[in-house]
Short mmCIF file of C-alpha atoms in Angstrom, two decimals:
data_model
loop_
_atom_site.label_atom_id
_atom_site.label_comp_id
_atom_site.label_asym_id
_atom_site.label_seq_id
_atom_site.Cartn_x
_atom_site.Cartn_y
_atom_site.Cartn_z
CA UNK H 1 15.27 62.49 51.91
CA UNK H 2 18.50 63.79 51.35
CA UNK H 3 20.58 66.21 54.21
CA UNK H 4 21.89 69.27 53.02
CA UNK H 5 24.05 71.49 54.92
CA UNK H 6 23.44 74.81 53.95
CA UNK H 7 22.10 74.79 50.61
CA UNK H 8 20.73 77.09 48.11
CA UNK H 9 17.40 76.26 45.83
CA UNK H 10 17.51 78.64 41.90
CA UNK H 11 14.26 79.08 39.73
CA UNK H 12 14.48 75.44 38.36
CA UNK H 13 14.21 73.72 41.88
CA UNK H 14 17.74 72.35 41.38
CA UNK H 15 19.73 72.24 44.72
CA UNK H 16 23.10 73.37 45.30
CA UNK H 17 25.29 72.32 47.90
CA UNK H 18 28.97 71.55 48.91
CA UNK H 19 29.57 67.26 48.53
CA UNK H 20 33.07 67.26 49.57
CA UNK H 21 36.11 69.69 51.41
CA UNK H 22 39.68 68.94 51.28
CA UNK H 23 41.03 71.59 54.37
CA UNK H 24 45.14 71.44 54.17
CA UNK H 25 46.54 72.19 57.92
CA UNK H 26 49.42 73.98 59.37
CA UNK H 27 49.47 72.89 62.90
CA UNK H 28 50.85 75.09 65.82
CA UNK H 29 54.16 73.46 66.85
CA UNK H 30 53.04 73.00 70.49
CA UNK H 31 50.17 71.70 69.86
CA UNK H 32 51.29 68.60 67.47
CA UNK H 33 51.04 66.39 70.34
CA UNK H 34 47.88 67.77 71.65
CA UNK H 35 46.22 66.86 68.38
CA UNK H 36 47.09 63.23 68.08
CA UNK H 37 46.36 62.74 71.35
CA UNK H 38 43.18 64.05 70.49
CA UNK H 39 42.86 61.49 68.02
CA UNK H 40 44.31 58.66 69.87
CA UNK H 41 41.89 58.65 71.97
CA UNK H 42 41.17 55.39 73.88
CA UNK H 43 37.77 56.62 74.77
CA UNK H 44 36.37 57.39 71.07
CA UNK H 45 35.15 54.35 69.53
CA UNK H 46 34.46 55.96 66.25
CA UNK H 47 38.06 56.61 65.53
CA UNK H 48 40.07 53.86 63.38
CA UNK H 49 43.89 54.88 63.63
CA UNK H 50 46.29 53.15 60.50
CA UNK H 51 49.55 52.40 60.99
CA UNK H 52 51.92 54.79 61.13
CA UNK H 53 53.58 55.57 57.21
CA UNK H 54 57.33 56.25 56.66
CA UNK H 55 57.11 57.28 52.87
CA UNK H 56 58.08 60.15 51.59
CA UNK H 57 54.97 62.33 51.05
CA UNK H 58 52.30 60.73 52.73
CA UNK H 59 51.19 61.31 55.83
CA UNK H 60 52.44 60.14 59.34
CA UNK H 61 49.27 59.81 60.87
CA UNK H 62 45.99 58.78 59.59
CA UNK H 63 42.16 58.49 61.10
CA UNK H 64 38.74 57.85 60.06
CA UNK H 65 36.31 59.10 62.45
CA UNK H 66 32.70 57.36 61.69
CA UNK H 67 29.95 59.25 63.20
CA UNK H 68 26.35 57.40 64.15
CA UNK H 69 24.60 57.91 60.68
CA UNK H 70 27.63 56.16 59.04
CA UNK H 71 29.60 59.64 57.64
CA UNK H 72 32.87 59.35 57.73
CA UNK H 73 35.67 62.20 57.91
CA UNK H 74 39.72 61.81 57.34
CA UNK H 75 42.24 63.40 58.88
CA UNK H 76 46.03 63.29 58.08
CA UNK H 77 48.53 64.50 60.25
CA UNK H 78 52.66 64.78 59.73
CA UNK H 79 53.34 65.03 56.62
CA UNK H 80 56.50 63.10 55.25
CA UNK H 81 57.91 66.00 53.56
CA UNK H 82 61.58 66.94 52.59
CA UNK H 83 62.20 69.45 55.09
CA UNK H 84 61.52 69.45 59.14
CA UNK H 85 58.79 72.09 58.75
CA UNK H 86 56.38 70.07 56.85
CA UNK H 87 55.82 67.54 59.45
CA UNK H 88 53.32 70.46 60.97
CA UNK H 89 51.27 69.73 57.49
CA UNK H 90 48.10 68.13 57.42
CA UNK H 91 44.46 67.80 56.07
CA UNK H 92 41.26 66.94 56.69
CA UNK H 93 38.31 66.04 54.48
CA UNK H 94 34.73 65.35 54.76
CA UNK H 95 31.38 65.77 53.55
CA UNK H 96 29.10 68.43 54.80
CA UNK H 97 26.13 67.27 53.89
CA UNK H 98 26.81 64.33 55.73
CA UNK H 99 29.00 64.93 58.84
CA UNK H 100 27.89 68.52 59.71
CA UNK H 101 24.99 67.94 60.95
CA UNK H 102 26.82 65.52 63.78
CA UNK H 103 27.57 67.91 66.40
CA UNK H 104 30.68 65.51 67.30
CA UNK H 105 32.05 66.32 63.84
CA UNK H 106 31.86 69.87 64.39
CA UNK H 107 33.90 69.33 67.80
CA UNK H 108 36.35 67.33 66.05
CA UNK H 109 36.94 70.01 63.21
CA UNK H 110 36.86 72.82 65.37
CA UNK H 111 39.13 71.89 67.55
CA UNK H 112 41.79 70.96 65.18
CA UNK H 113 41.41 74.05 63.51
CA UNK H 114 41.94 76.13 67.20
CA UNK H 115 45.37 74.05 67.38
CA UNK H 116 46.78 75.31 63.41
CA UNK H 117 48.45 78.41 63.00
CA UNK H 118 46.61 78.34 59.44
CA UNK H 119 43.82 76.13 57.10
CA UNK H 120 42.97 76.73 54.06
CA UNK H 121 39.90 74.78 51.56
CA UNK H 122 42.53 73.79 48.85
CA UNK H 123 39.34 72.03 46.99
CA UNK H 124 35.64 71.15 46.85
CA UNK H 125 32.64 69.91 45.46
CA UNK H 126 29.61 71.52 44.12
CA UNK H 127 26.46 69.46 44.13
CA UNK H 128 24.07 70.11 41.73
CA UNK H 129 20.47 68.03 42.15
CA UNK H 130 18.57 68.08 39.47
CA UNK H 131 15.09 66.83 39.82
CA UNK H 132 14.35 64.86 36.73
CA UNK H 133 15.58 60.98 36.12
CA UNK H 134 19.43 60.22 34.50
CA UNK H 135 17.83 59.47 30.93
CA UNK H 136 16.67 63.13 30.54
CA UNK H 137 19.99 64.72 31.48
CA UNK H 138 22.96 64.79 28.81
CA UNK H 139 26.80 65.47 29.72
CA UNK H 140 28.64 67.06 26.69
CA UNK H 141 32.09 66.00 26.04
CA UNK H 142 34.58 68.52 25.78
CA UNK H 143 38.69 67.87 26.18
CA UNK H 144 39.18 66.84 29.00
CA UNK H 145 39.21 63.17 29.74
CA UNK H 146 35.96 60.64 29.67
CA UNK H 147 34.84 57.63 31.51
CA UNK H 148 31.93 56.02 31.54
CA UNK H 149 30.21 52.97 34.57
CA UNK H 150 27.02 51.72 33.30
CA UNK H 151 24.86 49.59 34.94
CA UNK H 152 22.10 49.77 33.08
CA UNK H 153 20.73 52.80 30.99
CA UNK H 154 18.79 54.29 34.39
CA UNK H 155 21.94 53.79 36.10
CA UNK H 156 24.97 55.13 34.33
CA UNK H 157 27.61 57.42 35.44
CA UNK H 158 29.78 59.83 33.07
CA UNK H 159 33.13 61.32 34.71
CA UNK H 160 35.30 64.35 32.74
CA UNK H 161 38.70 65.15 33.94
CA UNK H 162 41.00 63.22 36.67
CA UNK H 163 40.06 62.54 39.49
CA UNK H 164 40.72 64.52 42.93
CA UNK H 165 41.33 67.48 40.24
CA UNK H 166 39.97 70.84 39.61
CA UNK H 167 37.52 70.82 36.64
CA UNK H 168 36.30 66.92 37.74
CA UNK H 169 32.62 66.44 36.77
CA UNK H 170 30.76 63.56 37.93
CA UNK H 171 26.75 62.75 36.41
CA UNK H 172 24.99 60.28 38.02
CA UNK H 173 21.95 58.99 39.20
CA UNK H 174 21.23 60.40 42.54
CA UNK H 175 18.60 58.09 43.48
CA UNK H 176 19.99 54.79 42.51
CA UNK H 177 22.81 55.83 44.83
CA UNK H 178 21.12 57.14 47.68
CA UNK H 179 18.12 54.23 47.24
CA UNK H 180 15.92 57.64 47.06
CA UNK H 181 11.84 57.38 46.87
CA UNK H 182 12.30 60.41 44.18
CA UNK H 183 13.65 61.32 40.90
CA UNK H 184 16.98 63.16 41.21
CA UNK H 185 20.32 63.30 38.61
CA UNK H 186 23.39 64.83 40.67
CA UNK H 187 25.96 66.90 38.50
CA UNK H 188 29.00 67.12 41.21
CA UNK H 189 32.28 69.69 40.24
CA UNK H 190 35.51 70.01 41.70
CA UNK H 191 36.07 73.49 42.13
CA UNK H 192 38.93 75.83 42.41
CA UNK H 193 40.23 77.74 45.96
CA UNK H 194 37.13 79.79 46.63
CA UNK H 195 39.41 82.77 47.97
CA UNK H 196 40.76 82.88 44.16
CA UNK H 197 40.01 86.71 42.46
CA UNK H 198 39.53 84.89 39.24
CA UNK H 199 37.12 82.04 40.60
CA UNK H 200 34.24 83.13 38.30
CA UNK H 201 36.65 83.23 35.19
CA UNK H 202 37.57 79.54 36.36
CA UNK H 203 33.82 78.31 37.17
CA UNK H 204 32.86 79.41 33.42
CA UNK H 205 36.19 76.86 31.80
CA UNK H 206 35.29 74.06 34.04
CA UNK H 207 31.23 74.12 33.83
CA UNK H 208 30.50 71.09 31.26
CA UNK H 209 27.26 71.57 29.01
CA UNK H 210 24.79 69.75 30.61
CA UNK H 211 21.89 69.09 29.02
CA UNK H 212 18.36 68.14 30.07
CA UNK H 213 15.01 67.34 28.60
CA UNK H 214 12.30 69.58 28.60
CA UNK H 215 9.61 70.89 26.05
CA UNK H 216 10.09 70.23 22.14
CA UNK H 217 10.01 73.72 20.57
CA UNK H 218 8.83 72.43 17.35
CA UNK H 219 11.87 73.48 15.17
CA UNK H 220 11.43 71.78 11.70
CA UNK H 221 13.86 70.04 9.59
CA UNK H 222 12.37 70.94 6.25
CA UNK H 223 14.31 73.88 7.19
CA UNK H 224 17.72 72.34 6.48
CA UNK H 225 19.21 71.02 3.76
CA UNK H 226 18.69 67.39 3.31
CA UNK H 227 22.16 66.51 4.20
CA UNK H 228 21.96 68.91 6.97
CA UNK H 229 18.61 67.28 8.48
CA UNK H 230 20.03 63.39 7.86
CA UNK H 231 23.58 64.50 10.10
CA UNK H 232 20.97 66.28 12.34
CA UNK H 233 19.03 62.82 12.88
CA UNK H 234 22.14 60.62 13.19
CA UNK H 235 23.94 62.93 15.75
CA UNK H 236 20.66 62.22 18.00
CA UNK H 237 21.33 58.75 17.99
CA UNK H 238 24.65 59.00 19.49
CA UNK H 239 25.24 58.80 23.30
CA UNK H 240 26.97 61.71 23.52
CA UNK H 241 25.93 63.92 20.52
CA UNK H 242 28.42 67.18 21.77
CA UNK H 243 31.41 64.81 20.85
CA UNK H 244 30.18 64.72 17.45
CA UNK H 245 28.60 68.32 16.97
CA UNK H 246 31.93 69.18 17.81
CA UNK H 247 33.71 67.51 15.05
CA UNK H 248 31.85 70.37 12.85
CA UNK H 249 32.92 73.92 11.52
CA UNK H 250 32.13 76.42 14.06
CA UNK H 251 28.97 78.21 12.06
CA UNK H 252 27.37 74.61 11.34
CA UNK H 253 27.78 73.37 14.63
CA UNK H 254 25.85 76.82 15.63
CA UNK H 255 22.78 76.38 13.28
CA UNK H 256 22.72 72.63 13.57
CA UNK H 257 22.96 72.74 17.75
CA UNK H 258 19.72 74.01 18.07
CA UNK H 259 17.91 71.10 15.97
CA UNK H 260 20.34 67.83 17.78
CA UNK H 261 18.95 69.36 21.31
CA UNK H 262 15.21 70.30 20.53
CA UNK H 263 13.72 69.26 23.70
CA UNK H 264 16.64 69.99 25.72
CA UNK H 265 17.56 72.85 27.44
CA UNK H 266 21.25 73.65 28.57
CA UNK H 267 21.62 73.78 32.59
CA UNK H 268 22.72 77.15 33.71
CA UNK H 269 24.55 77.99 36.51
CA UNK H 270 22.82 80.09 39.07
CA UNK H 271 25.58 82.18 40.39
CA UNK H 272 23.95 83.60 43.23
CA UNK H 273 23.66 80.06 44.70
CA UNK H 274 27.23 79.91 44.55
CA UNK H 275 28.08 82.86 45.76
CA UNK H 276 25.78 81.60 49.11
CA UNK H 277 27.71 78.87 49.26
CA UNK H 278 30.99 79.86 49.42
CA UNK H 279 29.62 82.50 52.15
CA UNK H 280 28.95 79.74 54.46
CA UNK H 281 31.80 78.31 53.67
CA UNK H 282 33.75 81.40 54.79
CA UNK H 283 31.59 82.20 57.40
CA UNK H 284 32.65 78.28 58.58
CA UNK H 285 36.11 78.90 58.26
CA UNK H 286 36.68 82.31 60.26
CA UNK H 287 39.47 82.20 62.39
CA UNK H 288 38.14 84.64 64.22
CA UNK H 289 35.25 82.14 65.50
CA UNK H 290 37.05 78.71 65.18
CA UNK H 291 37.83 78.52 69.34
CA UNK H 292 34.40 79.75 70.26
CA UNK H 293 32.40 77.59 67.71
CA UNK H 294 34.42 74.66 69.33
CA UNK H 295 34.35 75.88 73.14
CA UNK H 296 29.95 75.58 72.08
CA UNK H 297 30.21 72.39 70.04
CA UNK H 298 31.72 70.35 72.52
CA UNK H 299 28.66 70.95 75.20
CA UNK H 300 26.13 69.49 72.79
CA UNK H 301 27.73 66.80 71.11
CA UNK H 302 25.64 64.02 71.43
CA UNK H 303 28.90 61.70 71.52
CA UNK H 304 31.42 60.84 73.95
CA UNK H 305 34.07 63.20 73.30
CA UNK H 306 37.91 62.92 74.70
CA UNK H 307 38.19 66.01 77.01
CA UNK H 308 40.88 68.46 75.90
CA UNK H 309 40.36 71.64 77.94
CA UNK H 310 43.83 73.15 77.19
#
């Protein structure tokens, strides 16, 4: 079985949760030293330390802390900027769903976070399991860019957008990937700042159609015109049929649509899951609660931890 951290369940039994954070850092000025310290530690085994980097914008500092179930989290530190103030920058990402239920993890982020003047979730991703297998689930093209890994047709993985960008969508098959003992298709998207006023408005440009089999509705092509009902039975040949129904006028694309995709039904968003999510999300971030969720973390880590009781 999967871990979730936090997640929300809608109507359909599809799962919503949060993949992936990217946390930018502005570290206290006093406390610079404190934190790689921290993270220098010659009594934490689970932290790899790089080499320290020179070039202009990257990072001084790196780590990768690898926590017992095999999660990993990164954390940058110094940034190479072009003024002095940006060596305070850094990040951290990591994966919920993995690392937050590692009580070390939670040490580690918390008490970073209780040694910045400021953090902020500059991106994330939204899981979305869907509990049917890849072959039933169909990712429309749109403009933004395509890519496509197949292994074979169970296993085959469709990517819009660029990578590490808002508006990224990744389909995939969940199960191959996790070597799961059930039937699940993950639809992962790289979402905008969740403190944005305009979120929603951005959530509705980036969502991809996605769609998925269900239960013919027994629409007949006798109701078409016969060069309507031939274009209707090669566009469900293709792949990708969107990429083609999109090559059409705008009013037969809308009475043809409905015919390509009998048997399919178009994922919708459940908003309210969302809206739970980025809750906890917020409710994770408070400032007011960073130094007392870490001063509680650190007595039940089930780790080794380097002691820093400044």
């Amino acid at each position: 079985m999967l871990d979730y951290w936090r997640f929300a369940q809608d109507e359909n039994l599809n799962m919503y949760s949060v993949d992936m954070l990217r946390i930018s850092l502005e570290m206290r000025k006093d406390e610079v030293d404190n934190i790689l310290k921290y993270y220098h530690s010659v009594v934490r085994m689970d932290i790899a330390e790089y080499p320290p980097c020179f070039q202009d914008f990257k990072y001084k500092n790196m780590f990768t802390i690898t926590y017992e179930n095999g999660s990993t989290m990164t954390v940058g530190l110094c940034f190479n900027g072009t003024s002095q103030g940006e060596n305070l920058k850094g990040f951290i990402e990591v994966n919920p769903n993995k690392c937050f239920i590692k009580p070390q993890c939670l040490v580690d982020i918390y008490f970073t976070l209780s040694r910045c003047i400021g953090w902020e979730v500059v991106r994330w991703d939204l899981a979305i399991d869907i509990p049917i297998d890849r072959m039933s689930v169909i990712l429309g093209k749109d403009q933004r860019k395509y890519e496509l890994t197949c292994k074979n047709k169970e296993d085959r993985t469709e990517y819009l957008g660029c990578r590490n960008n808002v508006g990224r969508v990744k389909v995939y098959n969940k199960t191959a990937e996790s070597n799961l003992d059930y039937t699940l298709t993950r639809c992962e998207l790289t979402m905008p700042d969740f403190s944005d006023l305009n979120f929603f408005m951005k959530l509705d440009s980036i969502m991809p159609e996605v769609w998925i089999a269900g239960t013919d509705t027994g629409l007949e092509l006798s109701n078409l015109s016969d060069m309507q009902a031939m274009l209707v039975e090669l566009i469900r040949k293709e792949e990708n049929p969107t990429l083609y129904l999109k090559r059409l006028k705008w009013e037969q694309r809308k009475k043809l649509e409905p015919y390509v995709f009998d048997g399919y039904k178009r994922l919708k968003v459940d908003i309210s899951c969302i809206e739970y999510i980025i809750t906890e999300l917020k409710d994770f971030f408070n400032p007011d609660l960073v130094l007392v969720n870490w001063n509680y973390y650190r007595q039940v880590a089930d780790e080794t931890i380097f002691d820093m009781s400044k």
